[in-house]
Amino acid sequence: MKRAVAFIILALGAASAGARGPNGALDVIVTPNNGVPVIVAPGEPFDALLTERASLRLTSEGAARALDVEWTDGLPGGFVRARCSVAKTAAPGAYSLEADADGRKDVNVRAVYVRKEFPKTYTFAHLTDTHVGSDRHPRASEDIMTAVIDAINEAEPAFVLITGDVTENGEMDHFRSLLGLMDACTVPTFVCPGNHDRQSDHYERVFGPRAYAFRFGLDGYLAFDTKDYRIADDLDTQIADLQLLRREIKSVRWSIGFTHRFAMDMGMRTQLILFVDDPLDHILFGHYHRANKKDEDEVPWGDTGLTMTPAGIDGAMRFMQVSPRGVEAGPVQRPARTR
Amino acid sequence: MSPLTLLSVALLALATPSEHVAFVSGTEQEDLCVCVIDVATGDVARVGSGVRDGAPAWSPDGNRIAYTTAKDGGLRVRIVDADGSNPAGPEHANEWNRQPVWSPDGTRIAYTAGEPPAEHIVVYDVATKAEARWGGELAGLSSPAWVGNDQVVAIGRIPRKGGIATELFSVTSDEATALLPDRSAAGSYVEWAPRPHPSGMGLAYESNDGGDREIFVLLFARRIVIDVSNHHAADWNPVWSPDGKRIAFESFRSGRRGIFSVDPERLLVTPVMADTVGDHWAPTYSPNGEAMAFVSNRTGDPELFVVDLAGGDVRQLTDHAGPDLAPAWRPERSK
């Protein structure tokens, strides 16, 4: 059955070759997309960000379902927001979000996931620093990531967090390869940028916002960018979004941040928002290409827990368990096929 | 017209003084450059290095600008005339140098040097071109602000049970001492953004004392602290008006990041620029206190705007693809 689902999703990806722009860049639909998807229960709403108003529908396995939409116009930059209602009868699974705008069709595959149940205890996968397009490992980065995605599909976690440096140097070809690899994943994939991804502006063109939040059942997740961390207090335009996003997930059981790096010189304002005034319960990141070491790795402001996962260039990843006890890191593992 | 209806009045001319605002502008972070815009004409001059420039700060006489710019993987402080000529600056002992602020007499510049947890306050003598470490050997000092010409207030990182906190420190050439009594028994507070009153009689700063982030005023003579912004939404980045009678600050009390001001004696908060569509931040008063420049992303990219504080009319100053940030209004120039 899992193979069948994977096949369907792969087929959807292939059938929607016109999705995104020719380079893999986003078109009419900015979010949700396959790096910033939504997970929603039947009958619940979700927000989509678009460049213009459009006729919207969800599609899966060849069937299309039109969406009722409430529009908000005039967002900064001329964007519009669509509050979409998912039908109470919608079947669980992965959906593409399709838009018809003034004769143009846009398709974001793996953008919307419908779930009936959000268990109190669940697992998610943490993958980071995949450096797709690099020659850092004797085997091709694409082969290794394929093996990792296969292992994730086998384990069926609730979703995957991929915390930056997803490409070697932010080239569009690397992002295009990454999109193809991610679309073999049968669970939602949430991405945030790393310093390597932001050597150009392609990250925003492929995935849209660099900071966003989502809820999974009782818990809230917050993605943010830490590339320009040292001068962030002077110039960062992300901090207002962080304050608002942190407030958006204030009333949750566990608040969990995911970013590319944590460092004490990452910008004081970001630290005040996320670790001082309303501390996250846990933060996940990569960047350092190693796992946590006792004593020297900690968020010094208070009680925020920390999980650092080694780079995925050799297939390293781990599963995290979230339960009423908290957020617990599983051991770093490497799928056998990556060795 | 209410200032809450920001951009509908973008084409209105304002009776603002013919003055200048320094800011940073670019197409991306890597090419940000310090620029100076004539508020009346909109003419823009590039005066910086154009390599990750930031934090422009006018000398008190309005003739020079200190700013930070990238060098060798770090940041250095540069000083230029208002037209970009005569570039100069310290030969730094540290790779990272941030947050430059001029002493009131314009003879020195204080900045944060080094990297956490070893960052400290360095003072540069403009005449002798010498750097000196202030505050003794205490590490973890940052965000300096001058109180008089021989003392800066800075944020000091201190150990607390279960982690760290920050406190306000008085920093001189020899030592650093805590400004407030030890409150560790009552809780762990994190202070930031100290801004001395124009007369030097007190200090505005932000703190999570009380739970959420608020603007406080410390009166030096009476050694009392007053919460002047008191709201459950976050309040940040206080900025004194030139006459010292109001404090502008950023707040999320209207839903998004907006600019408010408070009369610290009457504790009366009024909105300056706030709406639910875009963010408004980085306020800087004109020298006569009648206008304020700020940044807004209401039209997409962060752009500079100016608001007439008496009438509420708003005008967009910049309009180009890429961010315009960190405005600093030029002081009245010395004759």
Short mmCIF file of N, CA and C in Angstrom, two decimals, chain B residues 74-218:
data_model
loop_
_atom_site.label_atom_id
_atom_site.label_comp_id
_atom_site.label_asym_id
_atom_site.label_seq_id
_atom_site.Cartn_x
_atom_site.Cartn_y
_atom_site.Cartn_z
N GLY B 74 34.37 39.78 8.84
CA GLY B 74 33.82 40.41 10.03
C GLY B 74 33.17 41.74 9.68
N LEU B 75 33.10 42.62 10.67
CA LEU B 75 32.56 43.95 10.46
C LEU B 75 33.51 44.98 11.06
N ARG B 76 33.69 46.10 10.36
CA ARG B 76 34.51 47.18 10.90
C ARG B 76 33.70 48.47 10.92
N VAL B 77 34.17 49.43 11.69
CA VAL B 77 33.54 50.73 11.76
C VAL B 77 34.25 51.68 10.80
N ARG B 78 33.47 52.38 10.00
CA ARG B 78 34.03 53.40 9.11
C ARG B 78 33.40 54.74 9.43
N ILE B 79 34.12 55.80 9.12
CA ILE B 79 33.63 57.16 9.34
C ILE B 79 33.80 57.92 8.02
N VAL B 80 32.73 58.60 7.59
CA VAL B 80 32.82 59.41 6.37
C VAL B 80 32.15 60.76 6.62
N ASP B 81 32.52 61.73 5.79
CA ASP B 81 31.77 62.99 5.80
C ASP B 81 30.38 62.73 5.23
N ALA B 82 29.50 63.70 5.41
CA ALA B 82 28.11 63.50 5.00
C ALA B 82 27.96 63.25 3.51
N ASP B 83 28.95 63.69 2.71
CA ASP B 83 28.88 63.44 1.27
C ASP B 83 29.69 62.21 0.86
N GLY B 84 30.17 61.46 1.83
CA GLY B 84 30.92 60.23 1.54
C GLY B 84 32.41 60.43 1.41
N SER B 85 32.87 61.68 1.51
CA SER B 85 34.30 61.93 1.35
C SER B 85 35.05 61.68 2.67
N ASN B 86 36.35 61.69 2.57
CA ASN B 86 37.25 61.53 3.73
C ASN B 86 36.97 60.27 4.54
N PRO B 87 36.91 59.12 3.90
CA PRO B 87 36.68 57.89 4.68
C PRO B 87 37.85 57.62 5.62
N ALA B 88 37.50 57.20 6.81
CA ALA B 88 38.52 56.90 7.83
C ALA B 88 37.93 55.87 8.77
N GLY B 89 38.69 55.52 9.79
CA GLY B 89 38.16 54.59 10.77
C GLY B 89 39.25 53.85 11.50
N PRO B 90 38.87 53.12 12.53
CA PRO B 90 39.86 52.46 13.36
C PRO B 90 40.57 51.32 12.64
N GLU B 91 41.80 51.08 13.07
CA GLU B 91 42.47 49.81 12.77
C GLU B 91 42.08 48.89 13.92
N HIS B 92 41.14 48.00 13.65
CA HIS B 92 40.54 47.25 14.74
C HIS B 92 41.44 46.13 15.26
N ALA B 93 41.35 45.92 16.56
CA ALA B 93 42.02 44.76 17.16
C ALA B 93 41.16 43.51 17.04
N ASN B 94 39.87 43.71 16.82
CA ASN B 94 38.95 42.57 16.73
C ASN B 94 38.36 42.49 15.32
N GLU B 95 37.95 41.30 14.95
CA GLU B 95 37.38 41.10 13.62
C GLU B 95 35.95 41.66 13.55
N TRP B 96 35.20 41.52 14.65
CA TRP B 96 33.80 41.94 14.66
C TRP B 96 33.63 43.21 15.50
N ASN B 97 33.05 44.23 14.89
CA ASN B 97 32.83 45.52 15.55
C ASN B 97 31.46 46.04 15.13
N ARG B 98 30.59 46.29 16.10
CA ARG B 98 29.19 46.60 15.79
C ARG B 98 28.68 47.73 16.68
N GLN B 99 27.51 48.26 16.32
CA GLN B 99 26.75 49.21 17.13
C GLN B 99 27.54 50.47 17.48
N PRO B 100 28.09 51.19 16.50
CA PRO B 100 28.85 52.41 16.82
C PRO B 100 27.94 53.54 17.29
N VAL B 101 28.38 54.25 18.34
CA VAL B 101 27.65 55.43 18.84
C VAL B 101 28.66 56.51 19.19
N TRP B 102 28.33 57.76 18.81
CA TRP B 102 29.22 58.89 19.05
C TRP B 102 29.04 59.40 20.48
N SER B 103 30.14 59.85 21.07
CA SER B 103 30.03 60.56 22.36
C SER B 103 29.37 61.91 22.11
N PRO B 104 28.73 62.48 23.13
CA PRO B 104 28.03 63.76 22.93
C PRO B 104 28.92 64.86 22.38
N ASP B 105 30.22 64.87 22.74
CA ASP B 105 31.10 65.92 22.22
C ASP B 105 31.71 65.55 20.86
N GLY B 106 31.37 64.37 20.35
CA GLY B 106 31.81 63.99 19.02
C GLY B 106 33.27 63.62 18.91
N THR B 107 33.95 63.46 20.01
CA THR B 107 35.38 63.15 19.93
C THR B 107 35.67 61.65 19.96
N ARG B 108 34.67 60.85 20.36
CA ARG B 108 34.91 59.42 20.49
C ARG B 108 33.72 58.61 19.97
N ILE B 109 33.99 57.38 19.62
CA ILE B 109 32.94 56.45 19.18
C ILE B 109 33.08 55.17 19.99
N ALA B 110 31.99 54.76 20.62
CA ALA B 110 31.98 53.48 21.34
C ALA B 110 31.31 52.43 20.48
N TYR B 111 31.76 51.20 20.57
CA TYR B 111 31.12 50.11 19.84
C TYR B 111 31.38 48.79 20.55
N THR B 112 30.63 47.78 20.14
CA THR B 112 30.81 46.43 20.66
C THR B 112 31.84 45.72 19.81
N ALA B 113 32.85 45.16 20.44
CA ALA B 113 33.92 44.48 19.70
C ALA B 113 34.02 43.03 20.18
N GLY B 114 34.42 42.17 19.28
CA GLY B 114 34.58 40.77 19.64
C GLY B 114 33.30 39.98 19.49
N GLU B 115 33.39 38.71 19.81
CA GLU B 115 32.27 37.79 19.61
C GLU B 115 31.86 37.19 20.95
N PRO B 116 30.55 36.89 21.09
CA PRO B 116 30.11 36.26 22.34
C PRO B 116 30.84 34.95 22.59
N PRO B 117 31.15 34.61 23.82
CA PRO B 117 30.80 35.35 25.03
C PRO B 117 31.85 36.39 25.43
N ALA B 118 32.80 36.70 24.56
CA ALA B 118 33.91 37.58 24.94
C ALA B 118 33.74 38.99 24.40
N GLU B 119 32.55 39.37 23.93
CA GLU B 119 32.41 40.71 23.39
C GLU B 119 32.57 41.75 24.50
N HIS B 120 33.02 42.94 24.11
CA HIS B 120 33.32 43.98 25.10
C HIS B 120 33.17 45.35 24.44
N ILE B 121 33.31 46.39 25.25
CA ILE B 121 33.14 47.75 24.73
C ILE B 121 34.51 48.34 24.39
N VAL B 122 34.61 48.86 23.19
CA VAL B 122 35.82 49.54 22.74
C VAL B 122 35.45 50.98 22.41
N VAL B 123 36.32 51.90 22.79
CA VAL B 123 36.11 53.32 22.49
C VAL B 123 37.25 53.79 21.58
N TYR B 124 36.86 54.43 20.49
CA TYR B 124 37.81 54.93 19.49
C TYR B 124 37.92 56.44 19.62
N ASP B 125 39.13 56.91 19.76
CA ASP B 125 39.38 58.35 19.84
C ASP B 125 39.60 58.87 18.42
N VAL B 126 38.69 59.72 17.97
CA VAL B 126 38.73 60.16 16.57
C VAL B 126 40.01 60.95 16.27
N ALA B 127 40.48 61.74 17.24
CA ALA B 127 41.66 62.57 16.99
C ALA B 127 42.94 61.74 16.98
N THR B 128 43.10 60.88 17.97
CA THR B 128 44.35 60.12 18.05
C THR B 128 44.30 58.82 17.26
N LYS B 129 43.11 58.44 16.81
CA LYS B 129 42.89 57.21 16.04
C LYS B 129 43.26 55.96 16.84
N ALA B 130 43.09 56.03 18.16
CA ALA B 130 43.46 54.89 19.01
C ALA B 130 42.21 54.21 19.56
N GLU B 131 42.24 52.90 19.58
CA GLU B 131 41.18 52.12 20.23
C GLU B 131 41.58 51.85 21.67
N ALA B 132 40.59 51.84 22.57
CA ALA B 132 40.85 51.45 23.96
C ALA B 132 39.70 50.60 24.46
N ARG B 133 40.04 49.53 25.14
CA ARG B 133 38.99 48.71 25.75
C ARG B 133 38.51 49.38 27.02
N TRP B 134 37.19 49.51 27.16
CA TRP B 134 36.60 50.07 28.37
C TRP B 134 35.94 48.96 29.19
N GLY B 135 35.74 49.28 30.47
CA GLY B 135 35.03 48.33 31.34
C GLY B 135 35.92 47.29 31.97
N GLY B 136 37.22 47.58 32.02
CA GLY B 136 38.14 46.60 32.60
C GLY B 136 38.16 45.33 31.77
N GLU B 137 38.25 44.21 32.44
CA GLU B 137 38.34 42.93 31.73
C GLU B 137 37.01 42.23 31.64
N LEU B 138 35.93 42.93 32.05
CA LEU B 138 34.62 42.28 32.02
C LEU B 138 34.21 41.96 30.58
N ALA B 139 33.90 40.72 30.32
CA ALA B 139 33.44 40.29 29.00
C ALA B 139 31.92 40.17 29.01
N GLY B 140 31.34 40.10 27.82
CA GLY B 140 29.90 39.98 27.72
C GLY B 140 29.19 41.31 27.73
N LEU B 141 29.90 42.39 27.35
CA LEU B 141 29.29 43.73 27.29
C LEU B 141 28.98 44.08 25.83
N SER B 142 27.81 44.69 25.62
CA SER B 142 27.43 45.08 24.26
C SER B 142 26.44 46.23 24.33
N SER B 143 26.04 46.71 23.14
CA SER B 143 24.99 47.71 22.99
C SER B 143 25.28 48.99 23.77
N PRO B 144 26.41 49.65 23.52
CA PRO B 144 26.77 50.84 24.32
C PRO B 144 25.92 52.06 23.97
N ALA B 145 25.76 52.94 24.95
CA ALA B 145 25.09 54.24 24.75
C ALA B 145 25.75 55.22 25.70
N TRP B 146 26.09 56.42 25.21
CA TRP B 146 26.82 57.38 26.01
C TRP B 146 25.92 58.09 27.01
N VAL B 147 26.43 58.26 28.23
CA VAL B 147 25.82 59.14 29.23
C VAL B 147 26.91 60.13 29.62
N GLY B 148 26.86 61.34 29.04
CA GLY B 148 27.99 62.24 29.17
C GLY B 148 29.13 61.77 28.28
N ASN B 149 30.30 62.38 28.46
CA ASN B 149 31.42 62.07 27.58
C ASN B 149 32.42 61.08 28.16
N ASP B 150 32.18 60.65 29.41
CA ASP B 150 33.16 59.78 30.05
C ASP B 150 32.57 58.48 30.56
N GLN B 151 31.35 58.19 30.15
CA GLN B 151 30.69 56.99 30.65
C GLN B 151 29.73 56.47 29.58
N VAL B 152 29.71 55.17 29.39
CA VAL B 152 28.66 54.57 28.56
C VAL B 152 27.86 53.61 29.41
N VAL B 153 26.60 53.47 29.03
CA VAL B 153 25.78 52.40 29.60
C VAL B 153 25.78 51.27 28.59
N ALA B 154 25.94 50.05 29.06
CA ALA B 154 25.98 48.90 28.15
C ALA B 154 25.19 47.76 28.75
N ILE B 155 24.92 46.78 27.94
CA ILE B 155 24.25 45.57 28.39
C ILE B 155 25.32 44.54 28.75
N GLY B 156 25.23 43.99 29.94
CA GLY B 156 26.20 42.99 30.36
C GLY B 156 25.53 41.64 30.55
N ARG B 157 26.15 40.63 30.01
CA ARG B 157 25.62 39.27 30.17
C ARG B 157 26.13 38.69 31.49
N ILE B 158 25.24 38.17 32.30
CA ILE B 158 25.63 37.68 33.62
C ILE B 158 25.07 36.28 33.84
N PRO B 159 25.76 35.46 34.64
CA PRO B 159 25.23 34.12 34.94
C PRO B 159 24.06 34.20 35.90
N ARG B 160 23.10 33.36 35.69
CA ARG B 160 21.96 33.23 36.58
C ARG B 160 21.67 31.74 36.74
N LYS B 161 20.94 31.43 37.75
CA LYS B 161 20.61 30.03 37.98
C LYS B 161 19.89 29.48 36.75
N GLY B 162 20.43 28.40 36.21
CA GLY B 162 19.81 27.77 35.05
C GLY B 162 20.16 28.42 33.73
N GLY B 163 21.08 29.38 33.72
CA GLY B 163 21.44 29.99 32.44
C GLY B 163 22.06 31.34 32.60
N ILE B 164 21.66 32.28 31.74
CA ILE B 164 22.22 33.62 31.80
C ILE B 164 21.08 34.64 31.77
N ALA B 165 21.43 35.89 32.09
CA ALA B 165 20.51 37.01 31.98
C ALA B 165 21.35 38.21 31.54
N THR B 166 20.73 39.37 31.40
CA THR B 166 21.50 40.58 31.12
C THR B 166 21.09 41.66 32.09
N GLU B 167 22.01 42.57 32.33
CA GLU B 167 21.76 43.71 33.22
C GLU B 167 22.35 44.96 32.59
N LEU B 168 21.91 46.12 33.07
CA LEU B 168 22.49 47.39 32.65
C LEU B 168 23.78 47.63 33.42
N PHE B 169 24.83 48.02 32.71
CA PHE B 169 26.11 48.30 33.35
C PHE B 169 26.55 49.73 33.02
N SER B 170 27.15 50.37 34.00
CA SER B 170 27.86 51.61 33.77
C SER B 170 29.31 51.24 33.42
N VAL B 171 29.77 51.75 32.28
CA VAL B 171 31.09 51.36 31.80
C VAL B 171 31.94 52.62 31.65
N THR B 172 33.08 52.63 32.29
CA THR B 172 34.05 53.72 32.13
C THR B 172 35.34 53.13 31.56
N SER B 173 36.31 53.99 31.41
CA SER B 173 37.57 53.50 30.84
C SER B 173 38.22 52.44 31.72
N ASP B 174 37.85 52.41 33.00
CA ASP B 174 38.52 51.50 33.93
C ASP B 174 37.69 50.31 34.36
N GLU B 175 36.37 50.51 34.48
CA GLU B 175 35.59 49.45 35.11
C GLU B 175 34.17 49.40 34.58
N ALA B 176 33.48 48.32 34.93
CA ALA B 176 32.07 48.16 34.61
C ALA B 176 31.35 47.76 35.87
N THR B 177 30.30 48.50 36.22
CA THR B 177 29.54 48.19 37.44
C THR B 177 28.05 48.15 37.11
N ALA B 178 27.34 47.27 37.80
CA ALA B 178 25.91 47.15 37.57
C ALA B 178 25.20 48.43 37.97
N LEU B 179 24.25 48.87 37.13
CA LEU B 179 23.53 50.11 37.40
C LEU B 179 22.42 49.92 38.42
N LEU B 180 21.80 48.76 38.39
CA LEU B 180 20.66 48.50 39.27
C LEU B 180 21.06 47.54 40.38
N PRO B 181 20.36 47.57 41.50
CA PRO B 181 20.65 46.63 42.58
C PRO B 181 20.45 45.19 42.10
N ASP B 182 21.13 44.27 42.75
CA ASP B 182 21.00 42.85 42.41
C ASP B 182 19.56 42.40 42.65
N ARG B 183 18.90 41.96 41.58
CA ARG B 183 17.52 41.50 41.70
C ARG B 183 17.40 40.00 41.48
N SER B 184 18.50 39.30 41.54
CA SER B 184 18.48 37.87 41.19
C SER B 184 17.57 37.07 42.10
N ALA B 185 17.36 37.56 43.32
CA ALA B 185 16.47 36.83 44.22
C ALA B 185 15.02 36.91 43.75
N ALA B 186 14.70 37.98 43.04
CA ALA B 186 13.32 38.18 42.59
C ALA B 186 13.04 37.55 41.24
N GLY B 187 14.07 37.28 40.48
CA GLY B 187 13.85 36.71 39.15
C GLY B 187 15.05 36.92 38.26
N SER B 188 14.90 36.53 37.01
CA SER B 188 15.97 36.65 36.05
C SER B 188 15.49 37.56 34.92
N TYR B 189 16.07 38.75 34.81
CA TYR B 189 15.58 39.73 33.84
C TYR B 189 16.59 39.89 32.72
N VAL B 190 16.07 40.23 31.57
CA VAL B 190 16.92 40.42 30.41
C VAL B 190 16.65 41.80 29.84
N GLU B 191 17.59 42.71 30.06
CA GLU B 191 17.48 44.08 29.59
C GLU B 191 18.15 44.23 28.22
N TRP B 192 17.72 45.24 27.48
CA TRP B 192 18.29 45.47 26.15
C TRP B 192 17.99 46.90 25.73
N ALA B 193 18.69 47.40 24.73
CA ALA B 193 18.44 48.67 24.06
C ALA B 193 18.45 49.88 25.00
N PRO B 194 19.53 50.13 25.73
CA PRO B 194 19.58 51.33 26.57
C PRO B 194 19.66 52.60 25.72
N ARG B 195 18.85 53.62 26.09
CA ARG B 195 18.84 54.88 25.34
C ARG B 195 18.81 56.04 26.35
N PRO B 196 19.92 56.71 26.57
CA PRO B 196 19.96 57.80 27.55
C PRO B 196 19.06 58.97 27.15
N HIS B 197 18.49 59.63 28.17
CA HIS B 197 17.72 60.85 27.97
C HIS B 197 18.65 61.91 27.38
N PRO B 198 18.14 62.78 26.50
CA PRO B 198 19.03 63.79 25.89
C PRO B 198 19.79 64.63 26.91
N SER B 199 19.22 64.83 28.09
CA SER B 199 19.92 65.63 29.11
C SER B 199 20.87 64.79 29.95
N GLY B 200 20.79 63.46 29.81
CA GLY B 200 21.61 62.58 30.62
C GLY B 200 21.03 62.29 31.99
N MET B 201 19.81 62.77 32.27
CA MET B 201 19.24 62.59 33.62
C MET B 201 18.64 61.20 33.84
N GLY B 202 18.51 60.44 32.79
CA GLY B 202 17.91 59.12 32.95
C GLY B 202 18.16 58.27 31.72
N LEU B 203 17.46 57.16 31.69
CA LEU B 203 17.74 56.16 30.67
C LEU B 203 16.45 55.42 30.35
N ALA B 204 16.13 55.29 29.07
CA ALA B 204 15.06 54.38 28.67
C ALA B 204 15.70 53.07 28.22
N TYR B 205 15.05 51.97 28.49
CA TYR B 205 15.56 50.68 28.05
C TYR B 205 14.39 49.71 28.02
N GLU B 206 14.61 48.53 27.51
CA GLU B 206 13.56 47.52 27.50
C GLU B 206 13.95 46.35 28.37
N SER B 207 12.94 45.70 28.95
CA SER B 207 13.19 44.60 29.87
C SER B 207 11.98 43.68 29.91
N ASN B 208 12.22 42.43 30.25
CA ASN B 208 11.10 41.51 30.48
C ASN B 208 10.73 41.47 31.97
N ASP B 209 11.21 42.46 32.71
CA ASP B 209 10.81 42.60 34.11
C ASP B 209 9.29 42.75 34.17
N GLY B 210 8.63 41.84 34.83
CA GLY B 210 7.18 41.85 34.87
C GLY B 210 6.55 40.81 33.97
N GLY B 211 7.35 40.13 33.16
CA GLY B 211 6.81 39.04 32.36
C GLY B 211 7.00 39.25 30.87
N ASP B 212 6.42 40.28 30.33
CA ASP B 212 6.58 40.53 28.90
C ASP B 212 7.51 41.71 28.69
N ARG B 213 7.89 41.96 27.45
CA ARG B 213 8.89 43.01 27.17
C ARG B 213 8.23 44.38 27.20
N GLU B 214 8.78 45.27 28.02
CA GLU B 214 8.22 46.61 28.22
C GLU B 214 9.33 47.65 28.13
N ILE B 215 8.92 48.91 27.95
CA ILE B 215 9.85 50.02 28.00
C ILE B 215 9.88 50.58 29.42
N PHE B 216 11.07 50.70 29.97
CA PHE B 216 11.26 51.24 31.32
C PHE B 216 12.08 52.52 31.25
N VAL B 217 11.90 53.37 32.25
CA VAL B 217 12.76 54.55 32.39
C VAL B 217 13.42 54.48 33.76
N LEU B 218 14.74 54.62 33.76
CA LEU B 218 15.51 54.68 35.00
C LEU B 218 15.93 56.13 35.21
#
